[in-house]
Amino acid sequence: PRHPHRGDEIASLIESSKLQVARRKEKVTATTDIFLIDTIGEMGLFYALCPIAFIGGSLVPAGGHNPIEAALHNCALLLGKYTYNCTEICEILNPAAVSIDQSSLAREVQLLLSAPGKAKQSAKLAFDIVQQQSNVVDQLITDMTKLINKHAS
């Protein structure tokens, strides 16, 4: 969860769906269905371990979370239609992202897991797009510095 204090609530929801949940401080076993990360500051670690990232908050009108960190960790991106919290970056990443809804999420995850080449290609494209955008900022700073120095002399 984005807010770790919701861990108990989310774990209860998972368990009420008859799924086995292990929280971050618990041992994952062969019967674990969902590993609930209810801590702060560890997303990079888990993105680095996963080839695919579903960007939370994008299946419901919550506005979605920023996909940049997932893209920088070479994850294939799954995005719902509610991305108004980060519209511009989601539009830029659109060619690399898989558009999903609640009924297609599981199917798209399975497709990407069964086609690791496709997942890697999608992840590389997302990574490249984010890198390209960061280079734009660097170039803008360089150009602005030259302009300031030119007018300062």
CSV table of C-alpha atoms in Angstrom, one decimal, residues 6-79:
chain,number,residue,atom,x,y,z
A,6,ARG,CA,-3.3,0.5,5.8
A,7,GLY,CA,-1.5,-2.9,5.9
A,8,ASP,CA,-3.9,-4.5,8.3
A,9,GLU,CA,-6.9,-3.4,6.3
A,10,ILE,CA,-5.4,-4.7,3.0
A,11,ALA,CA,-4.2,-7.9,4.5
A,12,SER,CA,-7.8,-8.5,5.8
A,13,LEU,CA,-9.2,-7.8,2.3
A,14,ILE,CA,-6.8,-10.3,0.8
A,15,GLU,CA,-7.5,-13.0,3.4
A,16,SER,CA,-11.3,-12.4,2.9
A,17,SER,CA,-10.7,-13.4,-0.7
A,18,LYS,CA,-9.4,-16.7,0.5
A,19,LEU,CA,-5.8,-15.9,-0.6
A,20,GLN,CA,-2.7,-16.4,1.5
A,21,VAL,CA,-0.9,-13.2,2.3
A,22,ALA,CA,2.6,-12.7,3.7
A,23,ARG,CA,3.5,-9.2,4.9
A,24,ARG,CA,7.0,-7.7,4.5
A,25,LYS,CA,8.2,-8.9,8.0
A,26,GLU,CA,6.8,-12.4,7.5
A,27,LYS,CA,8.2,-15.4,5.8
A,28,VAL,CA,7.0,-16.1,2.2
A,29,THR,CA,6.1,-19.8,1.8
A,30,ALA,CA,5.0,-22.0,-1.1
A,31,THR,CA,1.4,-21.3,-0.1
A,32,THR,CA,1.8,-17.5,-0.2
A,33,ASP,CA,-0.4,-16.0,-2.9
A,34,ILE,CA,0.3,-12.3,-2.3
A,35,PHE,CA,3.4,-10.7,-0.7
A,36,LEU,CA,2.2,-7.4,0.8
A,37,ILE,CA,4.9,-4.8,1.0
A,38,ASP,CA,3.7,-2.6,3.9
A,39,THR,CA,6.9,-0.6,4.4
A,40,ILE,CA,8.3,2.7,3.1
A,41,GLY,CA,11.4,3.2,0.9
A,42,GLU,CA,11.7,-0.3,-0.5
A,43,MET,CA,9.9,-0.1,-3.9
A,44,GLY,CA,13.2,0.1,-5.8
A,45,LEU,CA,14.3,-3.2,-4.3
A,46,PHE,CA,11.1,-4.9,-5.4
A,47,TYR,CA,11.0,-3.3,-8.8
A,48,ALA,CA,14.5,-4.6,-9.3
A,49,LEU,CA,13.2,-8.1,-8.6
A,50,CYS,CA,10.1,-8.0,-10.8
A,51,PRO,CA,10.0,-7.9,-14.6
A,52,ILE,CA,6.5,-6.4,-14.5
A,53,ALA,CA,4.9,-3.5,-12.5
A,54,PHE,CA,1.2,-2.8,-12.2
A,55,ILE,CA,1.0,0.9,-11.4
A,56,GLY,CA,-1.4,1.2,-8.5
A,57,GLY,CA,-4.3,3.6,-8.3
A,58,SER,CA,-4.8,3.5,-12.1
A,59,LEU,CA,-7.7,1.0,-12.2
A,60,VAL,CA,-10.0,3.2,-10.1
A,61,PRO,CA,-10.5,7.0,-10.1
A,62,ALA,CA,-7.6,7.5,-7.7
A,63,GLY,CA,-5.4,9.0,-10.3
A,64,GLY,CA,-2.6,6.5,-10.5
A,65,HIS,CA,0.9,6.6,-9.2
A,66,ASN,CA,4.0,7.7,-11.0
A,67,PRO,CA,5.5,5.0,-13.2
A,68,ILE,CA,9.0,6.5,-13.5
A,69,GLU,CA,10.7,4.5,-10.8
A,70,ALA,CA,9.3,1.2,-12.2
A,71,ALA,CA,10.5,2.2,-15.7
A,72,LEU,CA,14.0,3.0,-14.4
A,73,HIS,CA,14.1,-0.4,-12.8
A,74,ASN,CA,13.4,-2.0,-16.2
A,75,CYS,CA,9.9,-3.2,-15.5
A,76,ALA,CA,7.2,-3.7,-18.1
A,77,LEU,CA,4.4,-1.3,-17.2
A,78,LEU,CA,0.7,-2.1,-16.7
A,79,LEU,CA,-1.4,1.0,-16.5
